[in-house]
Coordinates of C-alpha atoms in Angstrom, one line a residue:
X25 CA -21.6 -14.8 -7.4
X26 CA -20.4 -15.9 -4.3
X27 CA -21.8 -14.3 -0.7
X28 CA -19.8 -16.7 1.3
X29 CA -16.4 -18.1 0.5
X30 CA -16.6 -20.6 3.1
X31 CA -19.5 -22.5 4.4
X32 CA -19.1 -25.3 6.9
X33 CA -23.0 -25.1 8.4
X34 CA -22.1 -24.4 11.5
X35 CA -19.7 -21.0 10.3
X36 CA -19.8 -19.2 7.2
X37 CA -17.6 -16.9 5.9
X38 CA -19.2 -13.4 3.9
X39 CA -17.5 -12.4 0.9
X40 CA -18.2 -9.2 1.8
X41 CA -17.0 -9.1 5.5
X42 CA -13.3 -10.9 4.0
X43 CA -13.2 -8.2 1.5
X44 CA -13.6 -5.6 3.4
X45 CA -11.1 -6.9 6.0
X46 CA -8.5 -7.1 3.2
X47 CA -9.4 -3.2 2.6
X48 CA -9.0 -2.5 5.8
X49 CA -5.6 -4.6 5.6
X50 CA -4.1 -3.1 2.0
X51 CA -4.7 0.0 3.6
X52 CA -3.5 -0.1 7.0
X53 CA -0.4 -1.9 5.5
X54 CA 0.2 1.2 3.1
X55 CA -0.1 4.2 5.9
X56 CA 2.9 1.6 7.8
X57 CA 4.8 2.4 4.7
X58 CA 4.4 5.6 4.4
X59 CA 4.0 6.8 7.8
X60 CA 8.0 7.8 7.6
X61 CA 7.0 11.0 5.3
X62 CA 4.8 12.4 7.8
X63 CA 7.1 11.6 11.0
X64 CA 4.3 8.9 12.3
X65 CA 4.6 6.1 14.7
X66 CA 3.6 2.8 14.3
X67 CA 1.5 2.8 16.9
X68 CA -0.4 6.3 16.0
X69 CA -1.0 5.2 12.5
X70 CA -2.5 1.8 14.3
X71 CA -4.7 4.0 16.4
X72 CA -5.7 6.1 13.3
X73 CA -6.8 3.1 11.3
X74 CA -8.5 1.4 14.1
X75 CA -10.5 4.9 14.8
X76 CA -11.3 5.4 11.4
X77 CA -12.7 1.8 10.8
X78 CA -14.8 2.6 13.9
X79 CA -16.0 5.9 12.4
X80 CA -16.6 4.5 9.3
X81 CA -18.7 1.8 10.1
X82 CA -20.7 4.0 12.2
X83 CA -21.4 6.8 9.9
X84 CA -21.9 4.3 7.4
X85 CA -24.7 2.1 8.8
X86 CA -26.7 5.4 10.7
X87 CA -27.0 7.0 7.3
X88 CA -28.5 3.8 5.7
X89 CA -30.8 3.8 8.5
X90 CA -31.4 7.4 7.5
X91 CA -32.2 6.6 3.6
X92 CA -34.3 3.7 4.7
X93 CA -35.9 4.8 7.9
X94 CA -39.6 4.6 6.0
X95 CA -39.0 1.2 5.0
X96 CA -38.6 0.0 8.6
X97 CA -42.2 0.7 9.8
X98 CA -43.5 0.0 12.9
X99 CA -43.2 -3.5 12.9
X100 CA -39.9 -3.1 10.9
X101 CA -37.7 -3.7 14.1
X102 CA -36.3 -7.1 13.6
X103 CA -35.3 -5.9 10.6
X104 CA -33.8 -2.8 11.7
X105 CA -31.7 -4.9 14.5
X106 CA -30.6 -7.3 11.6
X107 CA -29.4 -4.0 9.1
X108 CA -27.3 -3.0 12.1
X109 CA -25.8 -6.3 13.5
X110 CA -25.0 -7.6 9.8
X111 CA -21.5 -6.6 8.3
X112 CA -23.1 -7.9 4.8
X113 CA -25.1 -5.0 4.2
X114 CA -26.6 -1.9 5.2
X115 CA -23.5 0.7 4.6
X116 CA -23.5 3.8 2.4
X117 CA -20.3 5.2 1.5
X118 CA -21.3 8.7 1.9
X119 CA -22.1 8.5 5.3
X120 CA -19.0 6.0 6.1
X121 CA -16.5 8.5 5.1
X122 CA -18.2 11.3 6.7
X123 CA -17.8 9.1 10.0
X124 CA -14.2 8.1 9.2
X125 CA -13.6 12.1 8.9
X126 CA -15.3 12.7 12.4
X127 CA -13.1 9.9 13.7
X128 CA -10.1 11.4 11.9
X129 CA -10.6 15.0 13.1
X130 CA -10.8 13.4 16.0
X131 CA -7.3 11.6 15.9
X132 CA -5.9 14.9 14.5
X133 CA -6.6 16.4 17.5
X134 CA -5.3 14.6 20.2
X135 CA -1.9 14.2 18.3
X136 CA -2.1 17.8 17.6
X137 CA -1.7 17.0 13.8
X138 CA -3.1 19.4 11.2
X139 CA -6.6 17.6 9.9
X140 CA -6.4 18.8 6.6
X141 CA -2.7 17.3 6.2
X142 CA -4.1 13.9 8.2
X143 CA -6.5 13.6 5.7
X144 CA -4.1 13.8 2.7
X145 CA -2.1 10.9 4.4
X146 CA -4.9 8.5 4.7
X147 CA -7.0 9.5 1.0
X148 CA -5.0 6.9 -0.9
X149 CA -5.4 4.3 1.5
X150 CA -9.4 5.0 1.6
X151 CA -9.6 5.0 -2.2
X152 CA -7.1 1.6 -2.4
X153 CA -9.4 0.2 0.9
X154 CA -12.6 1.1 -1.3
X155 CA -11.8 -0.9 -4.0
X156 CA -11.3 -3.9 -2.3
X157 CA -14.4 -3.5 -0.7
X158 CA -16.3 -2.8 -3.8
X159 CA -15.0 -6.2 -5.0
X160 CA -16.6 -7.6 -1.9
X161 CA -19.8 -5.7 -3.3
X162 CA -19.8 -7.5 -6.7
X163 CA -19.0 -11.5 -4.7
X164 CA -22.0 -10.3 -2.7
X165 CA -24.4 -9.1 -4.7
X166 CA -25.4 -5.5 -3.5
X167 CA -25.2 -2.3 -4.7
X168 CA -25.5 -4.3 -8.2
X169 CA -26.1 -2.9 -11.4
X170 CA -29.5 -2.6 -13.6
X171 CA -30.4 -4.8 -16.7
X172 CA -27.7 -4.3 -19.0
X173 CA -29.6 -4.9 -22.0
X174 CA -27.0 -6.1 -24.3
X175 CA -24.1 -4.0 -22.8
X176 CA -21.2 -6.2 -21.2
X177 CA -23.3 -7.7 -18.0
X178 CA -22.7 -10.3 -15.4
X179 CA -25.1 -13.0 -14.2
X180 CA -26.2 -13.6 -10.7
X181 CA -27.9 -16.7 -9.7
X182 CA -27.6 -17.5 -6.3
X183 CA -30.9 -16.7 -4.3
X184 CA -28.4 -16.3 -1.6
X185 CA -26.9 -13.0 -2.6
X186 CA -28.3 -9.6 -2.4
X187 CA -29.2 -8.8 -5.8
X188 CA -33.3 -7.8 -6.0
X189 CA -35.2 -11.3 -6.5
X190 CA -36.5 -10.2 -10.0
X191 CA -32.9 -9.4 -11.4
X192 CA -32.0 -13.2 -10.8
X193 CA -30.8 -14.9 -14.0
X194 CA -30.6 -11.2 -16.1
X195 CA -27.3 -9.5 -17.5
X196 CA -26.3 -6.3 -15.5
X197 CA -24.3 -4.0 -15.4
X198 CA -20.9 -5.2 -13.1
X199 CA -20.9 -1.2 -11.6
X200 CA -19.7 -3.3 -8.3
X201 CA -16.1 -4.1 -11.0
X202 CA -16.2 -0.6 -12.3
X203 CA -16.1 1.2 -9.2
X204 CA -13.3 -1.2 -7.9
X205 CA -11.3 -0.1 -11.2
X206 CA -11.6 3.5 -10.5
X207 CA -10.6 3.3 -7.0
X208 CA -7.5 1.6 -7.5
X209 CA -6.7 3.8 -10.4
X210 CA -8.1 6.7 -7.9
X211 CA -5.4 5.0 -5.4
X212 CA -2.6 5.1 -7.9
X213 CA -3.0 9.2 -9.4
X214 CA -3.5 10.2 -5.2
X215 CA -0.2 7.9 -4.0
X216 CA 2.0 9.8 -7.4
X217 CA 0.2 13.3 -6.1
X218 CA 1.2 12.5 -2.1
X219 CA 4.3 11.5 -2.8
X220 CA 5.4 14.2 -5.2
X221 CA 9.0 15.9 -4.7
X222 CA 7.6 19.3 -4.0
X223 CA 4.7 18.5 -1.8
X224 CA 1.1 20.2 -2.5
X225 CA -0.9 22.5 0.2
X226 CA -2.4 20.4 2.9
X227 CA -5.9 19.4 1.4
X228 CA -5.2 19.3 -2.0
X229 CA -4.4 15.5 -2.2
X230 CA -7.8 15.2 -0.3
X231 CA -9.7 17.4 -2.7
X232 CA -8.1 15.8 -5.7
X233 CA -9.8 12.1 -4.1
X234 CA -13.1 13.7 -3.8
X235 CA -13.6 15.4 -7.0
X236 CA -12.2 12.1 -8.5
X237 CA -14.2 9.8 -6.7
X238 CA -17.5 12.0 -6.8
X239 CA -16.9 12.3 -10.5
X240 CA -16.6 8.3 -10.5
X241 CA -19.6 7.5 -8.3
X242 CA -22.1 9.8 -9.9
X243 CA -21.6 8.7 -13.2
X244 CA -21.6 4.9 -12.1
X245 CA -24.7 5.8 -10.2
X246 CA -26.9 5.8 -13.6
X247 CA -26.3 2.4 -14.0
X248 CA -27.4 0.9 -10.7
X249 CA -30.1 -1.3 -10.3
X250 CA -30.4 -1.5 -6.3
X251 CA -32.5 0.3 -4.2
X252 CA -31.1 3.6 -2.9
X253 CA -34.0 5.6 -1.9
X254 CA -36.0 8.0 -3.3
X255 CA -34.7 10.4 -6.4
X256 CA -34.5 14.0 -6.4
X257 CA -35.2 15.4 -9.5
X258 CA -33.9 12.5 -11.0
X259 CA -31.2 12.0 -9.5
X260 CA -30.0 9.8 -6.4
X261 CA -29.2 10.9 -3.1
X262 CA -25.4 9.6 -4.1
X263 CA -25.4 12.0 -7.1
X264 CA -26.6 15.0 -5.2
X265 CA -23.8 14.5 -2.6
X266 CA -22.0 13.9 -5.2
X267 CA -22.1 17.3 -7.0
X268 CA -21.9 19.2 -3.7
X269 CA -18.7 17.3 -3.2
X270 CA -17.5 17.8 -6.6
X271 CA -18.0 21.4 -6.4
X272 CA -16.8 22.0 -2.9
X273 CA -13.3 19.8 -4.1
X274 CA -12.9 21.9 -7.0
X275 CA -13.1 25.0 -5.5
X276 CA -10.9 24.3 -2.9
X277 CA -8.0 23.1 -5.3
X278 CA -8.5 26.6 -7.6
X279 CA -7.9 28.3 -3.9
X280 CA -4.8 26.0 -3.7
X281 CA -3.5 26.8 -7.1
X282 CA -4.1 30.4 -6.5
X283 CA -2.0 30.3 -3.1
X284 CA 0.7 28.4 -4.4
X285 CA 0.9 30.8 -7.5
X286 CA 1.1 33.6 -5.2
X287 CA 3.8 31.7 -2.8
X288 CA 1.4 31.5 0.3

């Protein structure tokens, strides 16, 4: 595809690094918009976007260093230093939005805002941020699909991008285009949910994202090709997050459903 949109020698520009800035844009842009509903400044919402790029990042890169940490060695140090100075790669989502919760809950509390109504305010953004950045995944090259073997696949040829060597030149699976499809369609169901006339319990609009997007992920995670660590019991470390997630979302919207039946 393309890793760089712009190369002049002397700068280049990573497809993945400009996509994820116009993420970070789309959804900074959208909590402006509809910071009105929940009584926000402009300048809090600015703060809360700003923390929970920071917190994302973080949590992002220290639990690829986590999956990966074997890989590193002892003379694995240089590359270690490059995984953590390079905005190209070196993220897992998992971990990102754990640290973009942290940095959230931490937001929450010095505006003295309910975290679990916080959260429902920024979900849509994430899930509309997430797709952007998963297009940035696919002009890249990482987390790429596996041999498609006749299915619809895309073609990556340039020994630039991060797709493993060997995959070069073969059809795979576009999971990078599929994942950016189900966040924005994630985006659209959370925004109708938020911005519903009668409003839900605080948390459900967050549960609804994670059981959506855990459904999304784990099924999109049988067609990837990359290297994500070891398996357990077949299944990836995303999966098994996955269904923890899932089951922990599900549960808590059942618990909403029951409260709001009963008029808690």
């Amino acid at each position: 595809m393309h890793p760089y949109i712009l190369d002049l020698g002397f700068f280049k520009l990573p497809a993945y690094g400009l996509m994820a800035m116009t993420g970070y844009l789309a959804g900074y842009f959208y909590l402006l918009a509809a910071r009105d509903r929940i009584g926000a400044s402009k300048e809090s919402v600015s703060d809360l976007s700003f923390l929970a790029l920071l917190g994302g990042l973080l949590g992002g890169k220290l639990l690829f260093i986590a999956t990966f940490w074997g890989d590193f060695g002892p003379g694995g140090w240089s590359s270690l230093l490059g995984a953590l100075k390079s905005l190209q790669y070196g993220f897992v989502f998992y971990g990102g939005l754990a640290g973009g919760a942290a940095a959230l809950w931490y937001w929450a509390r010095g505006h003295k805002a309910s975290f679990a109504a916080a959260a429902d305010f920024v979900a849509p953004a994430l899930a509309l941020a997430h797709g952007f950045g998963r297009i940035g995944c696919l002009l890249a090259g990482c987390c790429h699909g596996a041999a498609a073997h006749g299915a619809p696949g895309i073609v990556f040829s340039d020994p630039l991008c991060l797709v493993e060597p060997s995959l070069l030149g073969v059809p795979l699976h576009p999971v990078q285009l599929y994942e950016a499809v189900g966040n924005f369609a994630i985006f659209g169901l959370l925004h109708l949910a938020w911005r519903r006339r009668s409003k839900p319990l605080s948390g459900s609009v967050t549960a609804l994202y994670v059981l959506l997007y855990s459904a999304l992920r784990f099924a999109l995670e049988f067609m990837r090709g990359d290297d994500r660590g070891g398996l357990t019991a077949g299944l990836s470390q995303a999966q098994l997050i996955s269904l923890a997630a899932a089951a922990a979302a599900a549960a808590w919207l059942v618990f909403s459903a029951r409260r709001k039946k009963d008029g808690k």
